[in-house]
PDB file of C-alpha atoms in Angstrom:
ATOM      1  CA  UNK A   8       0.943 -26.777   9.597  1.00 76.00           C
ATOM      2  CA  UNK A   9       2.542 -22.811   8.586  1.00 79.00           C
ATOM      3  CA  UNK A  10       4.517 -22.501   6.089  1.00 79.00           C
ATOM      4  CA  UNK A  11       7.799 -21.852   8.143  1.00 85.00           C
ATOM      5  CA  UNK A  12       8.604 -18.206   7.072  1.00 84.00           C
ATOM      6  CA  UNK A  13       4.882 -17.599   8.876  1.00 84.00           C
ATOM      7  CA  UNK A  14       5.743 -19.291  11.645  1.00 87.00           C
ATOM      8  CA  UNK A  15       8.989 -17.575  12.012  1.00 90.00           C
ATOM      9  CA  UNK A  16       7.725 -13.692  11.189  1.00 92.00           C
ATOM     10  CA  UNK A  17       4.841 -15.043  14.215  1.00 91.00           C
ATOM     11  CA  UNK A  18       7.143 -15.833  16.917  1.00 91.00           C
ATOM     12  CA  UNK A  19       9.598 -12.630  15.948  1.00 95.00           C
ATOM     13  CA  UNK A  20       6.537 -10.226  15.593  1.00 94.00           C
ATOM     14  CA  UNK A  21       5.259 -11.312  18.864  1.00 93.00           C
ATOM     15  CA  UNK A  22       8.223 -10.986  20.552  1.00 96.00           C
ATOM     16  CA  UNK A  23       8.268  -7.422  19.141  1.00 96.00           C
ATOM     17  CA  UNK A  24       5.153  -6.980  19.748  1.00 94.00           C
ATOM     18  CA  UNK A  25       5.322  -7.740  23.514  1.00 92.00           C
ATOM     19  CA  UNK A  26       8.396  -6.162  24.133  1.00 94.00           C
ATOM     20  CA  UNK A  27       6.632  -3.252  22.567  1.00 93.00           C
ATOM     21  CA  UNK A  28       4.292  -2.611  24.558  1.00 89.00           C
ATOM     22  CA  UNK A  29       6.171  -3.120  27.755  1.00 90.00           C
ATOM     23  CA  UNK A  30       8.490  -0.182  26.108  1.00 93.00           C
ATOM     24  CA  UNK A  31       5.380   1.443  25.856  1.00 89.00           C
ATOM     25  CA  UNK A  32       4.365   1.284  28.714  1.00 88.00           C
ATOM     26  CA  UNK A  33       7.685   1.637  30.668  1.00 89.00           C
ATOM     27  CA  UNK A  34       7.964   5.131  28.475  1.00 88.00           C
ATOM     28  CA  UNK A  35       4.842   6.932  29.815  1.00 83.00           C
ATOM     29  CA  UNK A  36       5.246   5.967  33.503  1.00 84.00           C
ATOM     30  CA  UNK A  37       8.653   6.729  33.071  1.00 76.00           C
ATOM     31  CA  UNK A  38      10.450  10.661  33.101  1.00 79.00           C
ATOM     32  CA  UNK A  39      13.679   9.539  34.197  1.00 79.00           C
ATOM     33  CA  UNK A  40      16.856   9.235  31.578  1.00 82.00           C
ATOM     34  CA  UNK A  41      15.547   5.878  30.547  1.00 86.00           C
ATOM     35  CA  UNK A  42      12.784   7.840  29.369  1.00 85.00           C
ATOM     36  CA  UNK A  43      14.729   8.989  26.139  1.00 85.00           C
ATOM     37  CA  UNK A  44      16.441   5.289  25.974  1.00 88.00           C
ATOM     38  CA  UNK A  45      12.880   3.864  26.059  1.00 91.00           C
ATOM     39  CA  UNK A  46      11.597   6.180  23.196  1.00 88.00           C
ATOM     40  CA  UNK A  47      15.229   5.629  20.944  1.00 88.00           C
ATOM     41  CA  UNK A  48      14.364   2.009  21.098  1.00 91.00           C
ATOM     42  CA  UNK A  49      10.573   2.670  20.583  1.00 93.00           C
ATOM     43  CA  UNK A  50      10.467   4.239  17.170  1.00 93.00           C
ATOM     44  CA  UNK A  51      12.658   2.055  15.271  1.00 94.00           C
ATOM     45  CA  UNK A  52      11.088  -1.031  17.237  1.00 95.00           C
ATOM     46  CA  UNK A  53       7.751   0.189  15.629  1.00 95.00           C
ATOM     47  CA  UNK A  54       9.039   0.744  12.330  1.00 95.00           C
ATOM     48  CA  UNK A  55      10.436  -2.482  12.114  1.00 95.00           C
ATOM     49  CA  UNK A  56       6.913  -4.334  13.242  1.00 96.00           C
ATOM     50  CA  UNK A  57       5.350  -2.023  10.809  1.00 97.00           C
ATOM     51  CA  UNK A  58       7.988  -3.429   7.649  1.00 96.00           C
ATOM     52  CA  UNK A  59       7.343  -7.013   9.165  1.00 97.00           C
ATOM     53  CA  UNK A  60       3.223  -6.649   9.533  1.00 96.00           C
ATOM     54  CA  UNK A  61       3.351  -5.735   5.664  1.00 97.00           C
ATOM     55  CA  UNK A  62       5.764  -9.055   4.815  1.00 95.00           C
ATOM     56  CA  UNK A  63       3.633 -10.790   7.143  1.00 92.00           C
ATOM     57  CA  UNK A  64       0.330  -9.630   5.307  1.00 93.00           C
ATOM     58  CA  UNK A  65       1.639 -10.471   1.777  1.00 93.00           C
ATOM     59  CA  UNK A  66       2.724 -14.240   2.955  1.00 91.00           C
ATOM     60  CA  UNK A  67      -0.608 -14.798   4.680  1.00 88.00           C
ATOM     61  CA  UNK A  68      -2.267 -13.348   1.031  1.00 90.00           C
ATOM     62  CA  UNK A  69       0.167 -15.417  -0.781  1.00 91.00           C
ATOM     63  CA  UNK A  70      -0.203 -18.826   1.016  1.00 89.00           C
ATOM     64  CA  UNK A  71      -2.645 -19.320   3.138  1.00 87.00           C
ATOM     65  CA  UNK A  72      -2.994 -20.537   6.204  1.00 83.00           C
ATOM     66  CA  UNK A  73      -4.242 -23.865   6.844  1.00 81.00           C
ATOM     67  CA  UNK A  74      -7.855 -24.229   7.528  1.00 83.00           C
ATOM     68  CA  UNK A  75      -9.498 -24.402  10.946  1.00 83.00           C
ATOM     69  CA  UNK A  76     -11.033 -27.448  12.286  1.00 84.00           C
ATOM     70  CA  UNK A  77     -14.025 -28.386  11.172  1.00 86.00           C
ATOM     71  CA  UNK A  78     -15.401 -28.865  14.631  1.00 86.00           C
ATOM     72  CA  UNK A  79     -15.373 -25.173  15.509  1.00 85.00           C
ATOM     73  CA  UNK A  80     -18.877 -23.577  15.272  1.00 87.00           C
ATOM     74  CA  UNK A  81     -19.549 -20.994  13.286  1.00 91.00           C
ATOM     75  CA  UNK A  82     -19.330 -18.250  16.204  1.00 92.00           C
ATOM     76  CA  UNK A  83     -15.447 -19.144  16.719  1.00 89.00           C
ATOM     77  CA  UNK A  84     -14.636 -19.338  12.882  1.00 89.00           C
ATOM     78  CA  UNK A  85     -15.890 -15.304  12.649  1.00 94.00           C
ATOM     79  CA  UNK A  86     -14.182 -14.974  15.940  1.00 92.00           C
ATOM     80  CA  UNK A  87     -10.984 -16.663  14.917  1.00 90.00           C
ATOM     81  CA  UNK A  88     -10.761 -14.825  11.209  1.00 91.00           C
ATOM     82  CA  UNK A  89     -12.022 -11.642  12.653  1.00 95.00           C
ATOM     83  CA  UNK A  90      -9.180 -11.242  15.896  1.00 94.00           C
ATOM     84  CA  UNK A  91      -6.781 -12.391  12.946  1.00 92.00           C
ATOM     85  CA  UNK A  92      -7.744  -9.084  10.484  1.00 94.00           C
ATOM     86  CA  UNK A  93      -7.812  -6.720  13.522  1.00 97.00           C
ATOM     87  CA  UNK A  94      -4.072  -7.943  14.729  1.00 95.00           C
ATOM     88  CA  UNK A  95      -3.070  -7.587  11.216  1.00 95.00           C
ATOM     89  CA  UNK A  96      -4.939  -3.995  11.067  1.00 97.00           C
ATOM     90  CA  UNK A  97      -3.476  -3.067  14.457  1.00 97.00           C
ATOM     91  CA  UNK A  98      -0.053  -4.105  13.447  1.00 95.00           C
ATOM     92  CA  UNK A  99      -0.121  -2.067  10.426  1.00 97.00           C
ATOM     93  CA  UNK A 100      -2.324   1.567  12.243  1.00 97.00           C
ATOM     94  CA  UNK A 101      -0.436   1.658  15.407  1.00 97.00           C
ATOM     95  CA  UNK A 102       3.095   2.518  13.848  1.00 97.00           C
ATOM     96  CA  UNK A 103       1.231   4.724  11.574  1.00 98.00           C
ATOM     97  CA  UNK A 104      -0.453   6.673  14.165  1.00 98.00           C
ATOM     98  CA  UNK A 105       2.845   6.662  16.085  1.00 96.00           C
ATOM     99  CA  UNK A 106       4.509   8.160  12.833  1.00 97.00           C
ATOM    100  CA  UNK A 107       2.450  10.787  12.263  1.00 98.00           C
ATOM    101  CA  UNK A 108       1.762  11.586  15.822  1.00 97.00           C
ATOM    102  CA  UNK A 109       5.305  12.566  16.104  1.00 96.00           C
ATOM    103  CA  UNK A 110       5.313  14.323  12.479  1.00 97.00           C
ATOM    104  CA  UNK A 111       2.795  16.496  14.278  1.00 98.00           C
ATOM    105  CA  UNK A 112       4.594  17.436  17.083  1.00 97.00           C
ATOM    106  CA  UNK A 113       7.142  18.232  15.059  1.00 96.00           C
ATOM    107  CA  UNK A 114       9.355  15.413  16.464  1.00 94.00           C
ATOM    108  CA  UNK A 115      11.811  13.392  13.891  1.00 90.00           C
ATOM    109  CA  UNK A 116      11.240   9.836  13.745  1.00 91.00           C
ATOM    110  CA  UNK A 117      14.895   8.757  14.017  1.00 88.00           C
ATOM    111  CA  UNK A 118      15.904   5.368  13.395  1.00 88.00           C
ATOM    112  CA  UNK A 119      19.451   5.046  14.061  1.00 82.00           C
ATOM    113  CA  UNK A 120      22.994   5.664  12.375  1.00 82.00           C
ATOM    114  CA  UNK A 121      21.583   9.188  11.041  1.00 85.00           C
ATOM    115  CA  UNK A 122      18.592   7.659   9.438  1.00 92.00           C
ATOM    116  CA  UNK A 123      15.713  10.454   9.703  1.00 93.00           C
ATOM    117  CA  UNK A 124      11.879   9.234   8.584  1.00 95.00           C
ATOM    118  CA  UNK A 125      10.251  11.923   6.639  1.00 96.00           C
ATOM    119  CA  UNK A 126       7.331  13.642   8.429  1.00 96.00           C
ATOM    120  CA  UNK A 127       4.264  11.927   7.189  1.00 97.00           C
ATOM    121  CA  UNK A 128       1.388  14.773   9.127  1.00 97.00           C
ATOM    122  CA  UNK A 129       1.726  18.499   9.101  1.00 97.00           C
ATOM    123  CA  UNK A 130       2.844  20.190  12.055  1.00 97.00           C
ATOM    124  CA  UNK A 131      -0.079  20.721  14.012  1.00 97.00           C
ATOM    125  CA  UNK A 132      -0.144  20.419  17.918  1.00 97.00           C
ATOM    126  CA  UNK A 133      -4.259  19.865  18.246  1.00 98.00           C
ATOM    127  CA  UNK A 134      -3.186  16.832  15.689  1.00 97.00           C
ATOM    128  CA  UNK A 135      -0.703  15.517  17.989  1.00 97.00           C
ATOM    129  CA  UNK A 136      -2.710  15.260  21.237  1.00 98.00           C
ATOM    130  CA  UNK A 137      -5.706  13.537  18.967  1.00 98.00           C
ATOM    131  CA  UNK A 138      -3.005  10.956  17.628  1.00 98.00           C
ATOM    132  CA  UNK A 139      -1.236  10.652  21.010  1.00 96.00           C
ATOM    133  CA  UNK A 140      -4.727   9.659  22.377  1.00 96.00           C
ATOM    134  CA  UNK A 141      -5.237   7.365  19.453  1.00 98.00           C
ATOM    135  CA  UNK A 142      -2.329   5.845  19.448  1.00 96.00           C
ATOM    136  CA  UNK A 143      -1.941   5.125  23.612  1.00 94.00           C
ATOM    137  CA  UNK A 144      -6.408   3.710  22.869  1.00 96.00           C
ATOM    138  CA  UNK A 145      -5.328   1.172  20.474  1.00 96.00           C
ATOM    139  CA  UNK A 146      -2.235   0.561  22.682  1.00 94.00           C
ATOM    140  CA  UNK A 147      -4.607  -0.626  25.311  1.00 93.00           C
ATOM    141  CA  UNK A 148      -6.740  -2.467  22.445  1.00 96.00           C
ATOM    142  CA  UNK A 149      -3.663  -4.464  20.694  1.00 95.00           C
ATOM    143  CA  UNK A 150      -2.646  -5.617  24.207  1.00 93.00           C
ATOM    144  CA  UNK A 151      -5.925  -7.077  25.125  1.00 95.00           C
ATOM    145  CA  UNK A 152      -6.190  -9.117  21.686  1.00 95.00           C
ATOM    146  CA  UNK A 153      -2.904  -9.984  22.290  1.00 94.00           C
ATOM    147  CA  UNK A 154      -4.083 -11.481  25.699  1.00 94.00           C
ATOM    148  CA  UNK A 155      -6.872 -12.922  23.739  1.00 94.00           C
ATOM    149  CA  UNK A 156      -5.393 -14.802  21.062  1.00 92.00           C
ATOM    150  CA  UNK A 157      -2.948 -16.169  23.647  1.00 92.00           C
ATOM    151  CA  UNK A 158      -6.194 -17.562  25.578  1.00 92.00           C
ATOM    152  CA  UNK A 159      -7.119 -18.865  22.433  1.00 90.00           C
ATOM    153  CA  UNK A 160      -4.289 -20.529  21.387  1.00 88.00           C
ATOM    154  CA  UNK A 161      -3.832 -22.145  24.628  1.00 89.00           C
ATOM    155  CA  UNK A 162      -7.385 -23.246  24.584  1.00 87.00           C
ATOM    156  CA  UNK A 163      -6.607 -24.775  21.606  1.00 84.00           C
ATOM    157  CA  UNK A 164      -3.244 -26.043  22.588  1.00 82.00           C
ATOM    158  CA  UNK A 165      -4.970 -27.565  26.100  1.00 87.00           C
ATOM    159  CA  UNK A 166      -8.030 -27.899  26.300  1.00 88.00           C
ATOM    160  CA  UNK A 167      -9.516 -28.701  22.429  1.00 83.00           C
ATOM    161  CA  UNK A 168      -5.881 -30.344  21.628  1.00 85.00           C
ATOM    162  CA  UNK A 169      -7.358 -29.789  17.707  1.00 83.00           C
ATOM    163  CA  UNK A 170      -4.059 -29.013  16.335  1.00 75.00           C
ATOM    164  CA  UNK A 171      -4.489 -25.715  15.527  1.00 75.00           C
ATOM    165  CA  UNK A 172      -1.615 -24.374  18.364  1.00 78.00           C
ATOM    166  CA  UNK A 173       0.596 -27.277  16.991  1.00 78.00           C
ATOM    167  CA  UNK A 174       0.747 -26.083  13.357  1.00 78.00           C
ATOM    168  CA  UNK A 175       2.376 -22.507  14.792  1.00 76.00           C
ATOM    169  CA  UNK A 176       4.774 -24.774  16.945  1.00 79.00           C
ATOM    170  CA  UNK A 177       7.782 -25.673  15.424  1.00 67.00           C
ATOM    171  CA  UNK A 178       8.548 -29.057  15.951  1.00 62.00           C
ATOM    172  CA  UNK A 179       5.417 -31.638  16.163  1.00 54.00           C
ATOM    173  CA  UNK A 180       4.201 -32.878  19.665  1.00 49.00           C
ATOM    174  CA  UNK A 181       1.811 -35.889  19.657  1.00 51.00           C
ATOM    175  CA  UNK A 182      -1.520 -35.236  20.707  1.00 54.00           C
ATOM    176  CA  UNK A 183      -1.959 -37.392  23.663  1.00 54.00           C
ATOM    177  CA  UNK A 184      -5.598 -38.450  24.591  1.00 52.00           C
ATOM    178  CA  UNK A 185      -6.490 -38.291  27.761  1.00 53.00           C
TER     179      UNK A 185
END
């Protein structure tokens, strides 16, 4: 089972995380006023994931998680650990790249109540289309792992019924055999 505080930053993260993206998305396809209301929500939204991703990353090097089963091949243990880093990396890049894509457009990152982000890039327009691309790329890549690991877990969850959706759940459900 998670330790509970990794359980809890999961479910709020991916609720972030999903909402998000559907910002995201709803702010590029969008140039009507919600337009502006998407992108005041979007910045601070990121921000936030981006303070949570690092809390996240210190619990998970803190206490770790609890081992896989020892029934999953070798193939799924690399796959497992390795969609885990890139989440984690994604997590942490794609407010980055956000931040400094607006830095250099010369856009503030505003976060509410008068708080201003410093600009972490140099203004520099051929900076900001490069980033912008970047950053809308790994868009596209965080929502497909996203789609992934949810396969996964529900693989696990359904179909293997190995425990390893259980110990993110948080109250126990009895494995049933069929």
């Amino acid at each position: 089972m998670f330790w509970w505080p990794a359980r809890a930053l999961h479910w709020l993260m991916a609720l972030m995380l999903l909402t998000m993206l559907f910002v995201g998305a709803g702010m590029v396809a969008s140039v009507s006023e919600r337009h502006a209301w998407l992108l005041a929500l979007h910045k601070p939204l990121g921000i936030a994931i981006l303070a949570l991703a690092l809390l996240r990353l210190a619990l998970r090097l803190w206490r770790r998680p609890p081992p896989l089963p020892r029934e999953l091949g070798a193939a799924q243990r690399f796959a497992a650990h390795a969609s885990h880093w890139l989440l984690y990396a994604l997590m942490l890049a794609m407010p980055l790249i956000g931040w400094a894509m607006l830095s250099a457009g010369g856009y503030p990152v505003e976060l509410g109540a008068g708080l201003r982000l410093p600009p972490i890039a140099p203004f520099d327009p051929s900076w900001f289309a490069a980033l912008r691309w970047l950053h809308r790329t790994l868009a596209y890549a965080l929502f497909a792992l996203v789609l992934l690991h949810l396969g996964a877990a529900l693989h696990h969850g359904l179909i293997r019924r190995d425990g390893v959706l259980r110990s993110m759940l948080w109250r126990r459900i009895e494995r049933r055999d069929p």
